[in-house]
Short mmCIF file of C-alpha atoms in Angstrom, two decimals:
data_model
loop_
_atom_site.label_atom_id
_atom_site.label_comp_id
_atom_site.label_asym_id
_atom_site.label_seq_id
_atom_site.Cartn_x
_atom_site.Cartn_y
_atom_site.Cartn_z
CA UNK A 7 130.35 85.02 73.09
CA UNK A 8 131.24 84.28 77.02
CA UNK A 9 131.23 88.23 77.35
CA UNK A 10 127.39 88.61 76.65
CA UNK A 11 124.77 86.60 77.99
CA UNK A 12 122.22 88.64 76.31
CA UNK A 13 124.00 87.83 72.63
CA UNK A 14 124.70 84.32 73.97
CA UNK A 15 120.89 83.47 74.72
CA UNK A 16 120.22 85.54 70.90
CA UNK A 17 122.23 83.15 69.37
CA UNK A 18 121.06 80.44 71.14
CA UNK A 19 117.63 81.46 69.89
CA UNK A 20 118.75 81.82 66.30
CA UNK A 21 119.98 78.78 66.36
CA UNK A 22 116.72 76.93 68.38
CA UNK A 23 119.30 75.72 70.55
CA UNK A 24 119.44 75.78 74.15
CA UNK A 25 121.58 77.67 76.19
CA UNK A 26 123.56 74.62 77.54
CA UNK A 27 123.68 73.26 74.44
CA UNK A 28 125.08 76.22 72.94
CA UNK A 29 128.01 76.44 75.48
CA UNK A 30 129.08 73.19 74.79
CA UNK A 31 129.35 73.80 71.03
CA UNK A 32 131.50 77.29 71.77
CA UNK A 33 133.14 75.24 73.97
CA UNK A 34 134.32 72.26 71.32
CA UNK A 35 134.17 75.28 68.55
CA UNK A 36 137.72 76.59 70.91
CA UNK A 37 139.58 73.44 69.79
CA UNK A 38 141.58 72.59 73.11
CA UNK A 39 138.67 70.04 73.75
CA UNK A 40 136.77 67.79 71.69
CA UNK A 41 132.82 67.81 72.12
CA UNK A 42 133.50 64.07 73.94
CA UNK A 43 135.71 65.80 75.81
CA UNK A 44 134.21 68.40 76.98
CA UNK A 45 131.04 66.37 78.21
CA UNK A 46 133.66 63.46 80.05
CA UNK A 47 134.91 66.27 82.04
CA UNK A 48 131.69 67.34 83.28
CA UNK A 49 130.24 63.97 83.84
CA UNK A 50 132.79 63.91 86.36
CA UNK A 51 132.67 67.18 88.18
CA UNK A 52 128.76 65.59 88.40
CA UNK A 53 129.64 62.78 89.81
CA UNK A 54 132.11 64.45 92.29
CA UNK A 55 128.74 66.73 93.16
CA UNK A 56 126.81 63.84 93.86
CA UNK A 57 129.73 61.92 96.23
CA UNK A 58 130.43 65.00 97.64
CA UNK A 59 126.34 65.62 98.43
CA UNK A 60 126.48 62.00 99.70
CA UNK A 61 129.23 62.51 101.74
CA UNK A 62 128.19 65.39 103.69
CA UNK A 63 124.58 64.18 104.48
CA UNK A 64 126.23 61.57 106.91
CA UNK A 65 126.36 64.19 109.11
CA UNK A 66 130.03 62.73 110.85
CA UNK A 67 132.35 66.01 109.24
CA UNK A 68 133.87 68.65 111.10
CA UNK A 69 135.70 71.37 109.80
CA UNK A 70 139.28 71.73 110.50
CA UNK A 71 138.54 74.59 113.38
CA UNK A 72 135.29 72.58 114.30
CA UNK A 73 132.68 75.36 114.05
CA UNK A 74 131.06 73.62 111.45
CA UNK A 75 129.66 70.02 110.38
CA UNK A 76 127.06 67.56 110.98
CA UNK A 77 123.81 70.59 110.04
CA UNK A 78 123.15 68.70 106.38
CA UNK A 79 122.57 65.54 108.08
CA UNK A 80 119.91 67.72 110.83
CA UNK A 81 118.12 69.03 107.47
CA UNK A 82 117.69 65.18 106.57
CA UNK A 83 114.67 64.97 108.91
CA UNK A 84 113.40 68.38 108.18
CA UNK A 85 110.73 69.64 110.83
CA UNK A 86 109.06 72.47 109.16
CA UNK A 87 105.81 73.01 106.97
CA UNK A 88 108.53 71.98 103.70
CA UNK A 89 109.37 69.39 105.37
CA UNK A 90 110.12 66.53 102.40
CA UNK A 91 109.84 68.68 99.39
CA UNK A 92 112.52 69.69 96.67
CA UNK A 93 113.38 72.73 98.72
CA UNK A 94 114.44 70.99 101.71
CA UNK A 95 116.61 68.52 99.68
CA UNK A 96 118.24 71.29 97.84
CA UNK A 97 119.14 73.42 101.38
CA UNK A 98 120.11 70.06 102.65
CA UNK A 99 122.43 69.55 99.77
CA UNK A 100 123.62 72.89 99.51
CA UNK A 101 125.28 72.34 103.14
CA UNK A 102 126.14 68.62 102.87
CA UNK A 103 129.09 70.27 99.93
CA UNK A 104 129.99 72.79 101.97
CA UNK A 105 130.49 71.24 104.88
CA UNK A 106 132.82 68.53 102.78
CA UNK A 107 134.77 71.39 101.50
CA UNK A 108 135.47 72.85 105.46
CA UNK A 109 136.47 70.06 106.15
CA UNK A 110 139.74 69.51 103.23
CA UNK A 111 137.31 66.86 101.36
CA UNK A 112 137.06 66.95 97.47
CA UNK A 113 134.37 69.18 95.55
CA UNK A 114 133.92 70.82 92.31
CA UNK A 115 134.59 74.56 92.41
CA UNK A 116 131.42 76.26 90.47
CA UNK A 117 132.68 78.50 90.21
CA UNK A 118 134.67 78.78 93.79
CA UNK A 119 134.70 76.66 96.48
CA UNK A 120 133.66 78.66 98.92
CA UNK A 121 130.12 78.83 96.67
CA UNK A 122 130.29 75.20 95.72
CA UNK A 123 127.41 73.69 97.23
CA UNK A 124 124.81 75.73 95.15
CA UNK A 125 124.87 74.54 91.83
CA UNK A 126 125.21 71.03 92.92
CA UNK A 127 122.44 70.91 95.52
CA UNK A 128 119.93 72.93 93.02
CA UNK A 129 121.04 70.81 89.88
CA UNK A 130 120.34 67.08 91.55
CA UNK A 131 117.91 68.39 93.15
CA UNK A 132 115.41 69.02 90.99
CA UNK A 133 117.42 66.32 88.77
CA UNK A 134 116.47 63.69 91.17
CA UNK A 135 112.93 65.12 91.79
CA UNK A 136 112.28 64.85 88.19
CA UNK A 137 113.80 61.90 87.74
CA UNK A 138 116.60 63.48 84.73
CA UNK A 139 119.82 61.33 83.10
CA UNK A 140 123.05 62.74 83.10
CA UNK A 141 122.95 64.12 79.53
CA UNK A 142 120.61 66.31 80.98
CA UNK A 143 122.34 67.31 83.84
CA UNK A 144 125.35 67.20 82.18
CA UNK A 145 124.09 70.06 79.61
CA UNK A 146 122.87 72.06 82.83
CA UNK A 147 126.39 72.00 84.12
CA UNK A 148 127.09 73.69 80.29
CA UNK A 149 124.39 76.71 80.84
CA UNK A 150 125.93 77.30 84.51
CA UNK A 151 129.61 77.58 82.69
CA UNK A 152 128.35 79.58 80.68
CA UNK A 153 127.11 82.19 82.75
CA UNK A 154 129.54 81.73 85.29
CA UNK A 155 132.20 82.69 82.17
CA UNK A 156 129.93 86.02 81.46
CA UNK A 157 130.34 86.82 84.96
CA UNK A 158 134.08 86.26 84.94
CA UNK A 159 134.63 88.52 82.02
CA UNK A 160 132.21 90.93 83.00
CA UNK A 161 132.68 91.22 86.79
CA UNK A 162 134.16 89.03 89.26
CA UNK A 163 133.91 85.17 90.70
CA UNK A 164 136.23 86.14 93.48
CA UNK A 165 135.16 87.06 97.15
CA UNK A 166 138.02 89.13 97.69
CA UNK A 167 137.26 90.85 94.59
CA UNK A 168 133.71 91.42 94.93
CA UNK A 169 132.21 90.14 98.04
CA UNK A 170 130.29 87.10 98.16
CA UNK A 171 128.10 88.25 95.58
CA UNK A 172 130.77 87.56 93.38
CA UNK A 173 130.90 83.78 94.58
CA UNK A 174 127.25 82.52 96.06
CA UNK A 175 125.68 85.28 94.12
CA UNK A 176 127.55 83.84 91.02
CA UNK A 177 127.11 80.44 92.09
CA UNK A 178 123.32 80.98 92.45
CA UNK A 179 122.92 82.74 89.15
CA UNK A 180 124.50 79.81 87.15
CA UNK A 181 122.44 77.64 89.20
CA UNK A 182 119.58 79.68 88.19
CA UNK A 183 120.41 79.40 84.78
CA UNK A 184 121.27 75.33 85.23
CA UNK A 185 117.62 74.89 86.60
CA UNK A 186 116.05 76.21 83.38
CA UNK A 187 118.03 74.44 81.37
CA UNK A 188 117.23 70.90 82.87
CA UNK A 189 113.50 72.12 82.87
CA UNK A 190 113.00 72.75 79.26
CA UNK A 191 112.99 76.65 80.02
CA UNK A 192 114.41 78.58 76.87
CA UNK A 193 117.21 80.52 76.44
CA UNK A 194 115.29 83.68 77.41
CA UNK A 195 114.28 82.54 80.45
CA UNK A 196 117.40 81.39 81.31
CA UNK A 197 118.33 85.05 81.00
CA UNK A 198 115.51 86.22 83.19
CA UNK A 199 116.37 83.27 85.91
CA UNK A 200 119.72 84.69 86.22
CA UNK A 201 118.81 88.49 86.48
CA UNK A 202 115.28 87.63 88.85
CA UNK A 203 118.11 85.59 91.05
CA UNK A 204 120.86 87.60 91.04
CA UNK A 205 119.14 90.70 91.74
CA UNK A 206 118.39 89.29 95.03
CA UNK A 207 122.08 88.54 95.87
CA UNK A 208 123.72 92.31 94.93
CA UNK A 209 125.67 93.84 97.75
CA UNK A 210 126.36 90.62 99.61
CA UNK A 211 129.53 90.79 101.51
CA UNK A 212 132.28 88.44 102.21
CA UNK A 213 132.47 88.12 105.84
CA UNK A 214 133.62 84.93 107.08
CA UNK A 215 134.68 84.57 110.50
CA UNK A 216 138.83 84.51 110.60
CA UNK A 217 138.54 84.71 107.05
CA UNK A 218 138.07 81.18 106.85
CA UNK A 219 135.14 79.02 104.18
CA UNK A 220 132.95 78.17 107.48
CA UNK A 221 130.52 80.56 108.60
CA UNK A 222 128.47 81.91 106.63
CA UNK A 223 130.13 80.49 104.04
CA UNK A 224 128.04 77.12 104.91
CA UNK A 225 125.02 78.20 105.31
CA UNK A 226 125.07 80.98 102.95
CA UNK A 227 125.16 78.04 99.92
CA UNK A 228 121.80 77.01 101.42
CA UNK A 229 120.35 80.54 101.27
CA UNK A 230 121.88 81.09 97.64
CA UNK A 231 120.79 78.14 96.87
CA UNK A 232 117.13 78.68 97.53
CA UNK A 233 117.75 82.18 95.66
CA UNK A 234 118.33 80.55 92.60
CA UNK A 235 115.15 78.49 93.34
CA UNK A 236 113.25 81.57 93.75
CA UNK A 237 114.86 82.70 90.64
CA UNK A 238 113.56 79.27 88.38
CA UNK A 239 110.08 79.27 89.49
CA UNK A 240 109.87 83.22 88.89
CA UNK A 241 111.41 82.81 85.16
CA UNK A 242 109.61 79.53 84.61
CA UNK A 243 106.20 81.48 85.38
CA UNK A 244 106.85 84.16 82.82
CA UNK A 245 108.02 86.67 84.61
CA UNK A 246 110.45 89.02 83.19
CA UNK A 247 113.01 91.36 84.64
CA UNK A 248 113.33 94.64 83.04
CA UNK A 249 116.54 95.29 83.76
CA UNK A 250 118.54 93.04 81.01
CA UNK A 251 120.87 90.02 82.53
CA UNK A 252 124.41 91.64 81.39
CA UNK A 253 123.63 95.18 83.31
CA UNK A 254 122.80 93.26 86.33
CA UNK A 255 125.72 91.36 85.78
CA UNK A 256 127.69 94.69 85.28
CA UNK A 257 125.98 96.31 88.17
CA UNK A 258 127.57 93.15 90.54
CA UNK A 259 130.50 94.20 89.45
CA UNK A 260 130.18 97.62 89.94
CA UNK A 261 128.87 97.28 93.52
CA UNK A 262 132.05 94.57 94.25
CA UNK A 263 134.55 97.16 92.96
CA UNK A 264 133.12 99.86 95.17
CA UNK A 265 132.95 97.44 98.38
CA UNK A 266 134.42 98.34 101.40
CA UNK A 267 137.82 96.26 101.61
CA UNK A 268 136.22 94.86 105.24
CA UNK A 269 133.76 93.41 103.21
CA UNK A 270 135.68 91.40 100.29
CA UNK A 271 137.16 87.78 102.61
CA UNK A 272 139.40 90.27 104.80
CA UNK A 273 136.93 89.43 108.15
CA UNK A 274 137.32 93.10 108.77
CA UNK A 275 133.74 94.06 108.45
CA UNK A 276 130.43 92.01 108.82
CA UNK A 277 129.53 89.42 110.79
CA UNK A 278 133.59 88.03 110.84
CA UNK A 279 133.88 91.90 112.85
CA UNK A 280 130.63 91.12 115.81
CA UNK A 281 132.19 90.45 118.85
CA UNK A 282 131.40 86.82 118.88
CA UNK A 283 132.74 86.46 115.14
CA UNK A 284 136.17 87.56 116.51
CA UNK A 285 135.93 85.28 119.91
CA UNK A 286 135.59 82.72 117.63
CA UNK A 287 137.82 83.46 115.18
CA UNK A 288 140.88 84.33 118.38
CA UNK A 289 139.58 80.89 119.82
CA UNK A 290 140.16 78.79 116.58
CA UNK A 291 143.50 80.20 115.51
CA UNK A 292 144.96 79.71 118.65
CA UNK A 293 143.91 76.15 118.30
CA UNK A 294 145.23 75.76 114.51
CA UNK A 295 148.73 77.77 115.97
CA UNK A 296 148.55 74.65 118.81
CA UNK A 297 148.04 72.28 115.92
CA UNK A 298 150.07 72.92 113.50
CA UNK A 299 153.36 73.22 116.27
CA UNK B 12 139.29 82.88 77.10
CA UNK B 13 137.59 81.84 80.15
CA UNK B 14 136.63 77.77 79.54
CA UNK B 15 133.28 75.92 80.67
CA UNK B 16 136.00 73.53 82.77
CA UNK B 17 137.32 76.50 84.43
CA UNK B 18 134.23 77.36 85.92
CA UNK B 19 132.27 74.06 86.80
CA UNK B 20 135.54 72.77 88.17
CA UNK B 21 138.16 72.63 88.99
CA UNK B 22 137.44 68.94 91.35
CA UNK B 23 139.34 69.96 94.43
CA UNK B 24 140.18 69.24 97.83
CA UNK B 25 138.50 72.17 99.64
CA UNK B 26 138.48 75.15 101.68
CA UNK B 27 139.19 77.61 98.74
CA UNK B 28 139.64 77.65 95.03
CA UNK B 29 141.89 80.66 95.58
CA UNK B 30 143.62 79.44 98.65
CA UNK B 31 143.86 75.74 98.00
CA UNK B 32 143.70 74.78 94.58
CA UNK B 33 145.05 78.38 93.03
CA UNK B 34 147.70 78.02 95.58
CA UNK B 35 148.33 74.76 94.57
CA UNK B 36 148.89 75.44 91.12
CA UNK B 37 151.22 78.25 91.59
CA UNK B 38 153.11 75.45 93.76
CA UNK B 39 152.95 73.39 90.69
CA UNK B 40 154.47 76.13 88.55
CA UNK B 41 157.35 76.92 91.46
CA UNK B 42 158.44 73.30 91.01
CA UNK B 43 158.02 73.54 87.21
CA UNK B 44 160.27 76.62 86.82
CA UNK B 45 163.23 75.14 89.18
CA UNK B 46 162.96 72.00 86.86
CA UNK B 47 161.55 69.20 89.65
CA UNK B 48 161.68 68.99 93.75
CA UNK B 49 162.87 71.25 94.87
CA UNK B 50 165.00 71.09 97.93
CA UNK B 51 164.20 74.12 99.81
CA UNK B 52 161.61 76.57 99.24
CA UNK B 53 161.19 79.96 100.69
CA UNK B 54 157.22 81.57 100.45
CA UNK B 55 156.16 84.38 100.97
CA UNK B 56 152.69 85.21 101.57
CA UNK B 57 151.03 88.57 100.75
CA UNK B 58 147.45 90.08 101.11
CA UNK B 59 144.78 87.82 102.19
CA UNK B 60 147.31 84.78 101.65
CA UNK B 61 148.78 85.97 104.07
CA UNK B 62 145.89 86.81 106.85
CA UNK B 63 143.99 83.82 106.15
CA UNK B 64 146.32 81.30 104.45
CA UNK B 65 146.59 78.95 107.26
CA UNK B 66 142.89 78.56 108.22
CA UNK B 67 142.51 78.05 104.47
CA UNK B 68 145.19 75.57 103.88
CA UNK B 69 147.26 78.05 101.43
CA UNK B 70 150.54 76.73 103.44
CA UNK B 71 149.30 72.67 102.38
CA UNK B 72 148.59 73.60 99.46
CA UNK B 73 151.79 74.98 98.01
CA UNK B 74 153.61 72.79 99.75
CA UNK B 75 151.81 69.95 98.28
CA UNK B 76 152.05 71.78 94.64
CA UNK B 77 155.76 71.57 94.95
CA UNK B 78 155.50 68.04 95.64
CA UNK B 79 153.84 67.74 92.54
CA UNK B 80 150.54 67.06 94.24
CA UNK B 81 147.28 68.47 91.88
CA UNK B 82 144.45 70.69 93.22
CA UNK B 83 142.37 67.35 93.79
CA UNK B 84 144.98 65.48 95.63
CA UNK B 85 143.41 64.42 99.02
CA UNK B 86 147.27 64.21 100.35
CA UNK B 87 147.34 68.02 100.13
CA UNK B 88 145.94 67.77 103.28
CA UNK B 89 149.30 66.13 105.06
CA UNK B 90 151.31 67.61 102.42
CA UNK B 91 153.79 69.65 105.11
CA UNK B 92 154.55 66.39 106.55
CA UNK B 93 155.15 64.40 103.30
CA UNK B 94 157.70 67.66 102.34
CA UNK B 95 159.84 66.86 105.81
CA UNK B 96 160.11 62.93 104.55
CA UNK B 97 160.49 64.23 101.04
CA UNK B 98 163.62 66.20 101.45
CA UNK B 99 162.31 69.32 100.99
CA UNK B 100 162.50 72.20 103.70
CA UNK B 101 159.93 75.03 103.27
CA UNK B 102 159.65 77.67 105.37
CA UNK B 103 156.32 80.54 105.38
CA UNK B 104 156.66 84.16 106.08
CA UNK B 105 154.55 86.93 105.52
CA UNK B 106 154.84 90.09 103.47
CA UNK B 107 153.97 92.82 101.92
CA UNK B 108 154.89 92.63 98.39
CA UNK B 109 155.63 95.99 96.67
CA UNK B 110 154.08 97.39 93.94
CA UNK B 111 150.41 96.28 92.61
CA UNK B 112 149.32 93.01 93.16
CA UNK B 113 146.01 90.75 93.67
CA UNK B 114 144.95 90.37 97.11
CA UNK B 115 145.95 86.73 96.95
CA UNK B 116 149.76 86.78 96.10
CA UNK B 117 152.78 84.59 97.01
CA UNK B 118 156.41 85.17 96.03
CA UNK B 119 158.37 81.71 96.10
CA UNK B 120 162.03 81.11 96.01
CA UNK B 121 162.44 77.55 95.07
CA UNK B 122 166.52 75.90 95.06
CA UNK B 123 167.38 72.69 93.68
CA UNK B 124 170.91 71.35 93.36
CA UNK B 125 171.90 74.96 93.94
CA UNK B 126 169.96 76.76 91.72
CA UNK B 127 167.50 78.88 92.43
CA UNK B 128 164.57 80.65 91.04
CA UNK B 129 161.95 83.05 92.15
CA UNK B 130 158.10 83.91 90.88
CA UNK B 131 155.46 86.12 91.76
CA UNK B 132 152.16 84.08 91.47
CA UNK B 133 148.06 85.63 92.00
CA UNK B 134 145.26 83.11 92.50
CA UNK B 135 142.72 85.11 90.92
CA UNK B 136 139.39 83.33 91.78
CA UNK B 137 137.82 79.86 90.84
CA UNK B 138 141.08 78.15 91.20
CA UNK B 139 142.53 80.20 87.91
CA UNK B 140 146.35 81.86 88.49
CA UNK B 141 148.28 84.78 87.26
CA UNK B 142 152.38 84.66 87.19
CA UNK B 143 153.43 87.91 86.92
CA UNK B 144 157.14 87.90 87.90
CA UNK B 145 160.04 85.15 87.13
CA UNK B 146 163.54 86.05 88.54
CA UNK B 147 162.71 89.77 88.14
CA UNK B 148 160.82 89.85 84.54
CA UNK B 149 157.33 91.05 84.29
CA UNK B 150 155.31 88.05 82.35
CA UNK B 151 151.62 86.96 82.20
CA UNK B 152 151.38 83.03 82.49
CA UNK B 153 148.18 81.42 83.71
CA UNK B 154 149.23 77.75 83.35
CA UNK B 155 146.61 76.49 81.36
CA UNK B 156 149.18 75.52 78.22
CA UNK B 157 152.31 73.98 78.47
CA UNK B 158 154.86 76.57 79.07
CA UNK B 159 158.35 77.47 77.37
CA UNK B 160 160.20 79.62 79.27
CA UNK B 161 163.60 81.12 77.95
CA UNK B 162 166.24 83.19 79.07
CA UNK B 163 168.61 84.78 76.44
CA UNK B 164 170.93 87.69 75.92
CA UNK B 165 168.64 90.00 73.55
CA UNK B 166 170.14 90.08 70.50
CA UNK B 167 168.47 89.75 66.97
CA UNK B 168 166.73 86.70 65.24
CA UNK B 169 166.91 85.10 68.84
CA UNK B 170 163.07 84.95 68.21
CA UNK B 171 163.15 83.69 64.65
CA UNK B 172 165.65 80.96 66.19
CA UNK B 173 163.56 79.89 68.97
CA UNK B 174 160.45 79.76 67.04
CA UNK B 175 162.15 77.46 64.01
CA UNK B 176 163.27 75.35 66.64
CA UNK B 177 159.64 74.66 67.89
CA UNK B 178 158.66 74.41 64.41
CA UNK B 179 161.33 72.07 63.37
CA UNK B 180 159.79 69.88 66.34
CA UNK B 181 156.18 69.95 65.07
CA UNK B 182 155.42 72.40 67.88
CA UNK B 183 152.50 75.05 67.73
CA UNK B 184 152.43 77.77 69.73
CA UNK B 185 149.77 79.47 71.17
CA UNK B 186 150.58 82.75 72.74
CA UNK B 187 154.09 84.38 72.99
CA UNK B 188 155.50 87.15 74.81
CA UNK B 189 159.00 88.97 74.55
CA UNK B 190 159.99 91.10 77.09
CA UNK B 191 163.20 92.76 78.63
CA UNK B 192 165.00 94.20 80.98
CA UNK B 193 166.81 97.03 79.06
CA UNK B 194 168.21 97.12 75.26
CA UNK B 195 171.19 94.29 74.88
CA UNK B 196 170.39 92.74 78.11
CA UNK B 197 168.84 89.50 79.15
CA UNK B 198 165.22 89.20 77.41
CA UNK B 199 162.83 86.56 78.82
CA UNK B 200 160.59 84.97 76.40
CA UNK B 201 157.17 82.57 77.46
CA UNK B 202 155.73 80.79 75.02
CA UNK B 203 152.53 79.04 75.52
CA UNK B 204 151.72 75.80 73.57
CA UNK B 205 149.42 73.40 72.38
CA UNK B 206 151.44 70.47 73.17
CA UNK B 207 154.66 69.99 75.52
CA UNK B 208 157.47 70.88 73.82
CA UNK B 209 159.19 67.80 71.92
CA UNK B 210 162.94 67.07 73.14
CA UNK B 211 164.45 67.74 69.76
CA UNK B 212 163.16 71.52 70.15
CA UNK B 213 164.26 71.84 73.29
CA UNK B 214 167.82 70.38 72.68
CA UNK B 215 168.23 72.71 70.07
CA UNK B 216 167.11 75.93 71.76
CA UNK B 217 169.16 74.87 74.91
CA UNK B 218 172.40 75.06 72.29
CA UNK B 219 171.75 78.44 71.36
CA UNK B 220 174.36 80.30 72.38
CA UNK B 221 172.71 83.16 73.57
CA UNK B 222 170.48 80.91 76.00
CA UNK B 223 170.78 81.49 79.38
CA UNK B 224 168.03 79.25 80.75
CA UNK B 225 165.68 76.94 79.22
CA UNK B 226 162.55 75.72 81.42
CA UNK B 227 159.28 73.54 79.76
CA UNK B 228 156.70 73.50 82.71
CA UNK B 229 153.85 71.43 81.63
CA UNK B 230 149.89 72.60 82.15
CA UNK B 231 149.32 72.79 85.80
CA UNK B 232 145.32 74.33 84.91
#
């Protein structure tokens, strides 16, 4: 069932349940963990996500290199026309989690650490705005998990294999499904939200400065979360994407397999290979060696 | 099968699920393989592990795993200092491993009380790992189950002897694989179990005349 989102949607529809509920049932059917154990594990993930958002929002963290940290707190006082909206809260939360991650703090990989800001930002941002209970948010995590599992099987969740589209792109698709789940959308809308979100992240390369999960990763979590909000909003409005979700996911995998090695986490291309990117990486790596000795 | 909790998780110390959490789990597996805390470890980093490992804390994560720390243990940050205090001499080096390996791969040689063991492990993304080689045998171990590793002389009836010892202990086998270097040479048996094997089963397996090495390794993922 985890091999096809199209099939998962069909089963959820025929059983008249949500995608998140289906995911929880399928996981319990595996027999490794009971339903209460699964919900408890997801509940723990939820609380670690909340703690990470809170920790990163303080603004005092610096990454190991000193390149990132403190930007989430700036968005706590947004100055633009969208100030005070769910949108700015979501962006701030995505930055906050990634700043914690870059400082070797505790986060929930969802699906990876490099993309760990997207799902909590969207889930908790919407959850707080709509005052949703933890039971609802746990179903949201389950729906996201199901989508991530399909992406893992059909494509990839590794930047080294498939570029950033396989990390923040996959995370955004997962967050889109979570958003539809907690906003009481249908399983079909979840699949459309996945497609509408992922079509926007296709081809995204993984080009971190010095190969480290800092720049642009921290910011790409915020833009990934924005992409998920776009997918959620469009799908809830009844917009249908003509390419089925499985095929969009397959496309991501195919693009990843064809992606030049420079664009797959090696720091050989993209922003990492710009003159400034190279200089910053060189300066910081020297600094790390100095620290270690 | 990919579990929901593999995707929404692990809860881990950053910054990279493959370079930090997965690396820690490979370290934990190596610790299990040598049967406890090693006193020495040579860690060879391949591919992306070699290029960007230090900044991702891959070295700290593997050392932490060797010391028995889990991926969500905040002490990972200072594991290199802990290693020194806890009597683990760990050396890191970059290497180009021969053959076809995942970009995030390490070869770890651990020593403990005069014995050594060697593994190759890859970090597949999202914290998932795959152990692909143990002491020169090709294997496929995910670390998501308690794993029994058994090296024995390749002779008829040996699989039945092990599985009946496990059955007598009430241990259920989830997956099993046997491979060998050549006919009549040594074979490696990998049993992934639902629960850690009972002491009585382990004792029976250790007492088999063909047995060369028996190791029960807890779940690392």
